[in-house]
Amino acid sequence: WREGTFFNSAMRFLVSLFFSFAAGVRIASPPLFAATAVACRRRALPRAVEAVPGESCTGEKVVVVGATGYIGKAVVRESVRRGYATTAVVRDAAKAAGEPKFEGARIATADVCDPPALGAAGSPFEKGAVDVVISCLASRSGSKKDSFAIDYQATLNCLDAARAAGARHFVLLSAFCVKSAERKDPYALQFQYAKMEFEAKLREQTEMTYSIVRPTAFFKSVSGQLEVVNSGAPFVYFDLGEGRCATCNPISEADLAAALVDTVADKSKENALWNLGGPDDGLSMKQQGEMVAEVLGKEEAKLLAVPIGLFDVIIGGLQGGADLALRASRFDAWPEGAPEWLVKGLASGLAGLAQSLEDSAEFGRIGRYYAVEDMLTTDPADKYGRGAPRPHHERIP
């Protein structure tokens, strides 16, 4: 988020506390694409033995896009560990060269927003250079502009490049909460719609098989208040009324990376959706606060329950300001003789303010979403790994 405005600073403070529940994954039902004619056009996976979770390797060439992100780095490390010839696609090769998790991987520079460059000679998507693509691309802000630029368009660029290169399989790191866009919930978020629209494009194409993985949340996103609580401040959570608060079973970065790489060799994950959470039953935000206090050796957990209506007030104010600024930017009844530079300058400034407030309102909606929605898988088939939140918190210095 951009620095420097009261609204963005306020939203950074609030949303950072409540972003404790981010993204998700789960094993979906039967393959989403079953038409025989299409299935025949997809190339068969070159393996005859049953896949073993956390171990199997087909020996193919794997390209990871979004490799410098939190999960992307873990995927590169896991892919190399399995024995895959792995390429990490980055924007700054010099900076990436010092990343320990890239040891054993080839580092390649490419701009995922530049389609022609992706398939150029010597690029990661040069024809014949890739068998499997694992996409960990995600917008940094969640704003509408960034979401459709990265979660949709940049990811689509990589899909098109993979198809042109003759790749066999495409693995997408999506999000558990995309279900809200599918249901057309009134509170669905822009990045959810962007991911949903890309998922549709992935299913439509027939040249490659695919796996869509939707994780519930990452451990990193549920440990954000550890430092705050350690300083003596209370653990903040949102009260949904009648003692209720959101619940989540997050998955560790290592387990999620293993699950993503598993889909390369696992026939049951071909052309399928996998909603995925960690192995635990899940913790409410209040229980998370109590766990954090125990891990830090606090005698008593200091918890602050904030009414969820606070978000509604903030979001309403930001959106109202955005709408007002946008209308003002289109004002055309200026006094006769008003300098053109002044009119254009004011219109441009007001339009920019409207966009900034609109983005801040969306950030607020993101925070509110994760404060009220459970990011929880309950089916045993939708739980994966061994990592648990408490040991993760205990390892944080």
Short mmCIF file of C-alpha atoms in Angstrom, two decimals:
data_model
loop_
_atom_site.label_atom_id
_atom_site.label_comp_id
_atom_site.label_asym_id
_atom_site.label_seq_id
_atom_site.Cartn_x
_atom_site.Cartn_y
_atom_site.Cartn_z
CA TRP A 1 0.00 0.00 0.00
CA ARG A 2 1.17 3.48 -0.71
CA GLU A 3 2.55 5.42 2.25
CA GLY A 4 1.78 9.00 3.15
CA THR A 5 -1.97 9.32 3.59
CA PHE A 6 -3.98 9.11 6.77
CA PHE A 7 -6.39 6.63 5.25
CA ASN A 8 -3.77 4.19 3.99
CA SER A 9 -1.82 4.39 7.23
CA ALA A 10 -4.95 3.72 9.26
CA MET A 11 -5.93 0.80 7.08
CA ARG A 12 -2.42 -0.64 7.23
CA PHE A 13 -2.66 -0.65 11.01
CA LEU A 14 -6.11 -2.27 11.11
CA VAL A 15 -5.80 -4.72 8.27
CA SER A 16 -2.33 -5.90 9.32
CA LEU A 17 -3.85 -7.03 12.62
CA PHE A 18 -6.66 -8.89 11.00
CA PHE A 19 -4.96 -10.31 7.96
CA SER A 20 -4.42 -13.29 10.24
CA PHE A 21 -6.53 -15.33 7.93
CA ALA A 22 -5.20 -15.33 4.32
CA ALA A 23 -5.79 -17.54 1.26
CA GLY A 24 -6.61 -21.30 1.08
CA VAL A 25 -6.78 -24.76 -0.62
CA ARG A 26 -8.80 -28.12 -0.73
CA ILE A 27 -9.19 -31.37 -2.70
CA ALA A 28 -12.15 -30.89 -4.85
CA SER A 29 -14.51 -33.42 -5.87
CA PRO A 30 -14.11 -35.30 -9.11
CA PRO A 31 -12.06 -33.74 -11.89
CA LEU A 32 -13.68 -30.56 -13.04
CA PHE A 33 -13.21 -31.51 -16.68
CA ALA A 34 -14.38 -34.95 -17.71
CA ALA A 35 -15.27 -34.75 -21.39
CA THR A 36 -13.66 -37.68 -23.17
CA ALA A 37 -12.78 -35.73 -26.30
CA VAL A 38 -10.91 -33.10 -24.29
CA ALA A 39 -9.25 -35.68 -22.06
CA CYS A 40 -7.87 -37.40 -25.14
CA ARG A 41 -6.25 -34.17 -26.26
CA ARG A 42 -4.40 -33.82 -22.94
CA ARG A 43 -1.11 -35.68 -22.91
CA ALA A 44 -0.75 -38.63 -20.56
CA LEU A 45 1.54 -38.24 -17.55
CA PRO A 46 4.77 -40.22 -18.06
CA ARG A 47 4.59 -42.42 -14.98
CA ALA A 48 3.26 -45.87 -14.15
CA VAL A 49 3.64 -46.06 -10.38
CA GLU A 50 1.37 -44.60 -7.73
CA ALA A 51 2.42 -41.16 -6.51
CA VAL A 52 3.81 -40.92 -2.99
CA PRO A 53 3.00 -37.63 -1.17
CA GLY A 54 6.12 -35.66 -0.34
CA GLU A 55 8.39 -37.94 -2.39
CA SER A 56 7.36 -38.57 -6.00
CA CYS A 57 9.27 -37.00 -8.88
CA THR A 58 8.52 -37.49 -12.59
CA GLY A 59 11.92 -36.13 -13.63
CA GLU A 60 10.38 -33.34 -15.68
CA LYS A 61 11.44 -29.73 -16.12
CA VAL A 62 9.59 -27.43 -13.70
CA VAL A 63 9.28 -23.65 -13.98
CA VAL A 64 8.09 -21.69 -10.93
CA VAL A 65 6.62 -18.21 -11.51
CA GLY A 66 6.05 -15.95 -8.51
CA ALA A 67 9.19 -17.63 -7.20
CA THR A 68 10.32 -14.74 -4.97
CA GLY A 69 7.16 -14.76 -2.88
CA TYR A 70 6.71 -16.40 0.52
CA ILE A 71 5.29 -19.62 -0.90
CA GLY A 72 7.14 -19.41 -4.22
CA LYS A 73 10.52 -19.71 -2.50
CA ALA A 74 9.33 -22.77 -0.57
CA VAL A 75 8.06 -24.36 -3.81
CA VAL A 76 11.42 -23.86 -5.53
CA ARG A 77 13.22 -25.48 -2.59
CA GLU A 78 10.80 -28.42 -2.49
CA SER A 79 10.94 -28.96 -6.25
CA VAL A 80 14.74 -29.08 -6.16
CA ARG A 81 14.65 -31.41 -3.14
CA ARG A 82 12.44 -33.85 -5.04
CA GLY A 83 14.92 -33.98 -7.92
CA TYR A 84 13.15 -31.83 -10.51
CA ALA A 85 15.18 -29.67 -12.89
CA THR A 86 13.78 -26.42 -11.49
CA THR A 87 13.81 -22.88 -12.87
CA ALA A 88 12.88 -19.96 -10.61
CA VAL A 89 11.51 -17.04 -12.64
CA VAL A 90 12.45 -13.70 -11.05
CA ARG A 91 12.64 -10.00 -11.92
CA ASP A 92 16.07 -9.37 -10.37
CA ALA A 93 18.51 -12.24 -10.91
CA ALA A 94 21.33 -10.56 -8.96
CA LYS A 95 19.14 -10.22 -5.89
CA ALA A 96 17.74 -13.74 -6.23
CA ALA A 97 21.23 -15.23 -6.49
CA GLY A 98 21.68 -14.76 -2.75
CA GLU A 99 18.46 -16.56 -1.80
CA PRO A 100 19.29 -19.82 0.07
CA LYS A 101 16.02 -21.46 -0.98
CA PHE A 102 17.05 -21.17 -4.64
CA GLU A 103 20.13 -23.35 -4.15
CA GLY A 104 20.19 -26.00 -6.86
CA ALA A 105 17.70 -24.16 -9.08
CA ARG A 106 18.33 -22.28 -12.29
CA ILE A 107 17.48 -18.58 -11.90
CA ALA A 108 15.94 -16.93 -14.94
CA THR A 109 14.86 -13.33 -15.45
CA ALA A 110 11.51 -12.68 -17.12
CA ASP A 111 8.71 -10.15 -16.94
CA VAL A 112 5.40 -12.00 -16.56
CA CYS A 113 3.62 -8.84 -17.73
CA ASP A 114 5.43 -8.92 -21.09
CA PRO A 115 3.99 -11.83 -23.16
CA PRO A 116 6.42 -11.61 -26.13
CA ALA A 117 9.43 -11.77 -23.81
CA LEU A 118 8.18 -14.87 -22.00
CA GLY A 119 8.56 -17.11 -25.04
CA ALA A 120 11.68 -15.55 -26.54
CA ALA A 121 14.79 -17.62 -27.22
CA GLY A 122 16.63 -18.37 -24.00
CA SER A 123 13.58 -17.52 -21.86
CA PRO A 124 12.07 -19.90 -19.25
CA PHE A 125 9.20 -20.59 -21.67
CA GLU A 126 11.29 -21.25 -24.75
CA LYS A 127 9.73 -24.08 -26.76
CA GLY A 128 10.71 -27.42 -25.25
CA ALA A 129 12.25 -25.84 -22.14
CA VAL A 130 9.40 -26.57 -19.71
CA ASP A 131 7.15 -29.52 -18.87
CA VAL A 132 5.38 -28.21 -15.77
CA VAL A 133 4.58 -24.68 -14.59
CA ILE A 134 3.79 -23.94 -10.94
CA SER A 135 2.29 -20.46 -10.59
CA CYS A 136 2.56 -18.73 -7.22
CA LEU A 137 1.78 -15.30 -8.68
CA ALA A 138 -0.36 -13.01 -6.51
CA SER A 139 -0.98 -9.28 -6.37
CA ARG A 140 0.69 -7.48 -3.49
CA SER A 141 -2.12 -5.09 -2.61
CA GLY A 142 -5.37 -6.83 -3.52
CA SER A 143 -6.66 -3.69 -5.25
CA LYS A 144 -8.78 -4.18 -8.36
CA LYS A 145 -6.07 -2.88 -10.70
CA ASP A 146 -3.29 -5.01 -9.21
CA SER A 147 -5.48 -8.10 -8.88
CA PHE A 148 -6.50 -8.17 -12.52
CA ALA A 149 -2.99 -7.24 -13.65
CA ILE A 150 -1.32 -10.10 -11.74
CA ASP A 151 -3.81 -12.71 -10.48
CA TYR A 152 -5.51 -12.73 -13.88
CA GLN A 153 -3.52 -11.21 -16.75
CA ALA A 154 0.08 -12.01 -15.75
CA THR A 155 -0.93 -15.56 -14.82
CA LEU A 156 -2.76 -15.89 -18.14
CA ASN A 157 0.41 -14.70 -19.90
CA CYS A 158 2.30 -17.55 -18.25
CA LEU A 159 -0.39 -20.07 -19.19
CA ASP A 160 -0.29 -18.97 -22.83
CA ALA A 161 3.51 -19.11 -22.83
CA ALA A 162 3.45 -22.60 -21.30
CA ARG A 163 1.01 -23.82 -23.95
CA ALA A 164 3.16 -22.38 -26.73
CA ALA A 165 6.24 -24.01 -25.22
CA GLY A 166 4.58 -27.43 -25.23
CA ALA A 167 4.31 -27.83 -21.45
CA ARG A 168 2.23 -30.72 -20.09
CA HIS A 169 0.82 -29.52 -16.75
CA PHE A 170 -0.03 -26.21 -15.03
CA VAL A 171 -0.31 -25.93 -11.23
CA LEU A 172 -2.11 -22.87 -9.86
CA LEU A 173 -1.79 -21.59 -6.31
CA SER A 174 -5.21 -20.01 -5.87
CA ALA A 175 -7.14 -19.21 -2.65
CA PHE A 176 -9.80 -20.92 -0.53
CA CYS A 177 -11.81 -17.71 -0.45
CA VAL A 178 -12.39 -17.73 -4.23
CA LYS A 179 -15.56 -19.61 -3.34
CA SER A 180 -17.08 -16.22 -2.38
CA ALA A 181 -16.67 -14.96 -5.94
CA GLU A 182 -18.16 -18.20 -7.25
CA ARG A 183 -21.18 -17.72 -4.99
CA LYS A 184 -21.34 -14.04 -6.00
CA ASP A 185 -21.39 -13.03 -2.36
CA PRO A 186 -22.06 -9.28 -2.00
CA TYR A 187 -18.84 -8.98 0.00
CA ALA A 188 -16.66 -10.91 -2.49
CA LEU A 189 -13.31 -9.22 -3.17
CA GLN A 190 -11.65 -8.06 -6.36
CA PHE A 191 -8.71 -10.47 -6.12
CA GLN A 192 -11.17 -13.34 -5.67
CA TYR A 193 -12.91 -12.43 -8.92
CA ALA A 194 -9.54 -12.10 -10.68
CA LYS A 195 -8.46 -15.56 -9.54
CA MET A 196 -11.85 -17.05 -10.40
CA GLU A 197 -11.69 -15.67 -13.93
CA PHE A 198 -8.21 -17.09 -14.45
CA GLU A 199 -9.32 -20.48 -13.12
CA ALA A 200 -12.03 -20.46 -15.78
CA LYS A 201 -9.42 -19.78 -18.49
CA LEU A 202 -7.28 -22.62 -17.15
CA ARG A 203 -10.20 -25.07 -17.35
CA GLU A 204 -11.19 -23.91 -20.84
CA GLN A 205 -7.87 -24.67 -22.52
CA THR A 206 -7.28 -28.22 -23.74
CA GLU A 207 -3.54 -28.45 -24.43
CA MET A 208 -2.45 -28.99 -20.82
CA THR A 209 -3.67 -30.75 -17.72
CA TYR A 210 -3.98 -28.62 -14.60
CA SER A 211 -4.29 -28.63 -10.81
CA ILE A 212 -5.89 -25.79 -8.85
CA VAL A 213 -4.81 -25.61 -5.21
CA ARG A 214 -6.75 -23.35 -2.83
CA PRO A 215 -5.11 -23.02 0.62
CA THR A 216 -6.95 -21.69 3.68
CA ALA A 217 -4.16 -19.56 5.18
CA PHE A 218 -0.40 -19.51 5.68
CA PHE A 219 1.30 -19.72 9.06
CA LYS A 220 3.00 -16.41 8.37
CA SER A 221 -0.36 -14.67 8.11
CA VAL A 222 -1.56 -15.89 11.51
CA SER A 223 1.55 -14.86 13.45
CA GLY A 224 1.41 -11.14 12.70
CA GLN A 225 0.52 -10.09 16.24
CA LEU A 226 3.28 -12.00 18.02
CA GLU A 227 5.60 -9.00 18.28
CA VAL A 228 2.73 -6.71 19.29
CA VAL A 229 1.65 -9.02 22.12
CA ASN A 230 5.24 -9.50 23.22
CA SER A 231 5.52 -5.74 23.70
CA GLY A 232 2.62 -5.83 26.16
CA ALA A 233 -0.22 -4.83 23.85
CA PRO A 234 -3.38 -6.95 23.66
CA PHE A 235 -4.15 -9.47 20.94
CA VAL A 236 -6.86 -7.91 18.76
CA TYR A 237 -9.67 -9.95 17.29
CA PHE A 238 -13.11 -9.19 15.93
CA ASP A 239 -16.25 -9.99 17.86
CA LEU A 240 -18.99 -11.27 15.55
CA GLY A 241 -21.53 -11.33 18.36
CA GLU A 242 -22.57 -14.01 20.84
CA GLY A 243 -18.94 -14.88 21.50
CA ARG A 244 -18.24 -15.86 17.90
CA CYS A 245 -15.09 -15.09 15.90
CA ALA A 246 -13.54 -16.43 12.72
CA THR A 247 -11.80 -19.82 12.72
CA CYS A 248 -8.93 -21.08 10.57
CA ASN A 249 -6.72 -24.14 10.05
CA PRO A 250 -3.65 -22.66 8.33
CA ILE A 251 -1.04 -24.72 6.51
CA SER A 252 2.72 -24.34 6.85
CA GLU A 253 4.76 -23.06 3.94
CA ALA A 254 6.68 -26.35 3.70
CA ASP A 255 3.50 -28.45 3.68
CA LEU A 256 1.82 -26.23 1.09
CA ALA A 257 4.91 -26.35 -1.13
CA ALA A 258 4.95 -30.15 -0.86
CA ALA A 259 1.27 -30.33 -1.78
CA LEU A 260 1.79 -28.13 -4.84
CA VAL A 261 4.71 -30.26 -6.05
CA ASP A 262 2.74 -33.46 -5.31
CA THR A 263 0.21 -32.50 -8.00
CA VAL A 264 2.89 -32.88 -10.69
CA ALA A 265 2.98 -36.67 -10.25
CA ASP A 266 -0.45 -37.39 -8.77
CA LYS A 267 -2.97 -38.45 -11.44
CA SER A 268 -5.85 -37.92 -8.99
CA LYS A 269 -5.08 -34.19 -8.93
CA GLU A 270 -5.18 -33.78 -12.71
CA ASN A 271 -7.89 -31.37 -13.90
CA ALA A 272 -9.05 -31.04 -10.31
CA LEU A 273 -9.54 -28.48 -7.56
CA TRP A 274 -7.95 -29.08 -4.15
CA ASN A 275 -9.10 -27.03 -1.15
CA LEU A 276 -6.36 -27.45 1.42
CA GLY A 277 -5.81 -26.68 5.08
CA GLY A 278 -3.37 -27.84 7.72
CA PRO A 279 -3.80 -31.07 9.72
CA ASP A 280 -5.34 -29.37 12.77
CA ASP A 281 -9.01 -28.92 13.62
CA GLY A 282 -8.53 -25.17 13.48
CA LEU A 283 -8.30 -22.29 15.93
CA SER A 284 -10.57 -19.31 16.43
CA MET A 285 -8.90 -15.90 16.56
CA LYS A 286 -9.53 -15.82 20.30
CA GLN A 287 -7.82 -19.19 20.70
CA GLN A 288 -4.93 -17.90 18.62
CA GLY A 289 -4.55 -15.00 21.05
CA GLU A 290 -4.49 -17.37 24.00
CA MET A 291 -1.91 -19.58 22.25
CA VAL A 292 0.33 -16.59 21.48
CA ALA A 293 0.22 -15.54 25.15
CA GLU A 294 1.22 -19.06 26.24
CA VAL A 295 4.07 -19.24 23.74
CA LEU A 296 5.40 -15.90 24.99
CA GLY A 297 5.14 -17.02 28.61
CA LYS A 298 2.51 -14.43 29.54
CA GLU A 299 0.71 -15.11 32.81
CA GLU A 300 -2.59 -14.12 31.29
CA ALA A 301 -3.75 -13.55 27.73
CA LYS A 302 -4.69 -9.92 27.06
CA LEU A 303 -7.41 -9.99 24.43
CA LEU A 304 -9.20 -7.06 22.84
CA ALA A 305 -12.50 -7.87 21.12
CA VAL A 306 -13.32 -5.19 18.56
CA PRO A 307 -16.88 -4.93 17.21
CA ILE A 308 -16.96 -5.89 13.55
CA GLY A 309 -19.06 -2.78 12.92
CA LEU A 310 -15.85 -0.75 13.16
CA PHE A 311 -14.84 -2.03 9.75
CA ASP A 312 -18.20 -1.05 8.30
CA VAL A 313 -17.76 2.54 9.52
CA ILE A 314 -14.23 2.79 8.09
CA ILE A 315 -15.12 1.17 4.77
CA GLY A 316 -18.25 3.29 4.41
CA GLY A 317 -16.27 6.49 5.03
CA LEU A 318 -13.56 5.56 2.54
CA GLN A 319 -15.99 4.49 -0.16
CA GLY A 320 -18.12 7.59 0.36
CA GLY A 321 -15.06 9.79 0.02
CA ALA A 322 -14.01 7.92 -3.14
CA ASP A 323 -17.44 8.39 -4.73
CA LEU A 324 -17.50 12.10 -3.81
CA ALA A 325 -14.00 12.72 -5.19
CA LEU A 326 -14.84 10.90 -8.42
CA ARG A 327 -17.98 13.00 -8.96
CA ALA A 328 -16.02 16.16 -8.23
CA SER A 329 -13.35 15.17 -10.77
CA ARG A 330 -16.05 15.16 -13.46
CA PHE A 331 -17.36 18.62 -12.57
CA ASP A 332 -17.65 20.70 -15.72
CA ALA A 333 -19.37 23.92 -14.60
CA TRP A 334 -16.19 25.86 -13.99
CA PRO A 335 -16.34 29.69 -14.04
CA GLU A 336 -15.78 31.15 -17.48
CA GLY A 337 -12.16 31.99 -18.02
CA ALA A 338 -10.81 29.45 -15.51
CA PRO A 339 -7.28 28.47 -16.66
CA GLU A 340 -7.24 25.12 -18.49
CA TRP A 341 -4.20 23.96 -16.54
CA LEU A 342 -6.05 24.57 -13.29
CA VAL A 343 -9.19 22.71 -14.41
CA LYS A 344 -7.21 19.73 -15.70
CA GLY A 345 -4.97 19.72 -12.64
CA LEU A 346 -7.90 19.69 -10.23
CA ALA A 347 -9.71 17.00 -12.21
CA SER A 348 -6.59 14.82 -12.31
CA GLY A 349 -5.88 15.31 -8.62
CA LEU A 350 -9.45 14.48 -7.62
CA ALA A 351 -9.46 11.39 -9.85
CA GLY A 352 -6.24 10.23 -8.20
CA LEU A 353 -7.70 10.84 -4.75
CA ALA A 354 -10.81 8.87 -5.72
CA GLN A 355 -8.68 5.90 -6.82
CA SER A 356 -6.59 6.04 -3.65
CA LEU A 357 -9.69 6.07 -1.44
CA GLU A 358 -11.29 3.31 -3.53
CA ASP A 359 -8.18 1.15 -3.03
CA SER A 360 -8.19 1.86 0.71
CA ALA A 361 -11.86 0.87 0.90
CA GLU A 362 -10.98 -2.42 -0.83
CA PHE A 363 -8.16 -3.02 1.66
CA GLY A 364 -10.71 -2.47 4.40
CA ARG A 365 -13.07 -4.97 2.76
CA ILE A 366 -10.22 -7.49 2.62
CA GLY A 367 -9.57 -7.04 6.34
CA ARG A 368 -13.25 -7.36 7.13
CA TYR A 369 -13.59 -10.49 4.99
CA TYR A 370 -10.93 -12.39 6.89
CA ALA A 371 -12.31 -11.15 10.19
CA VAL A 372 -15.73 -12.72 9.58
CA GLU A 373 -15.14 -15.70 7.24
CA ASP A 374 -13.91 -19.08 8.46
CA MET A 375 -10.88 -20.31 6.51
CA LEU A 376 -11.44 -23.90 7.56
CA THR A 377 -11.36 -27.33 5.95
CA THR A 378 -13.14 -30.17 7.76
CA ASP A 379 -12.93 -33.11 5.35
CA PRO A 380 -9.84 -35.29 6.10
CA ALA A 381 -9.08 -35.26 2.35
CA ASP A 382 -8.74 -31.49 2.58
CA LYS A 383 -6.09 -31.56 5.34
CA TYR A 384 -2.41 -31.99 4.59
CA GLY A 385 0.98 -32.10 6.25
CA ARG A 386 2.39 -32.25 9.74
CA GLY A 387 3.07 -28.63 10.64
CA ALA A 388 1.06 -27.11 13.50
CA PRO A 389 0.68 -23.41 14.43
CA ARG A 390 2.05 -23.65 17.97
CA PRO A 391 5.51 -25.05 17.08
CA HIS A 392 5.70 -22.44 14.33
CA HIS A 393 5.05 -19.63 16.82
CA GLU A 394 7.59 -21.10 19.25
CA ARG A 395 10.30 -21.00 16.55
CA ILE A 396 9.80 -17.31 15.84
CA PRO A 397 12.56 -15.35 17.64
#
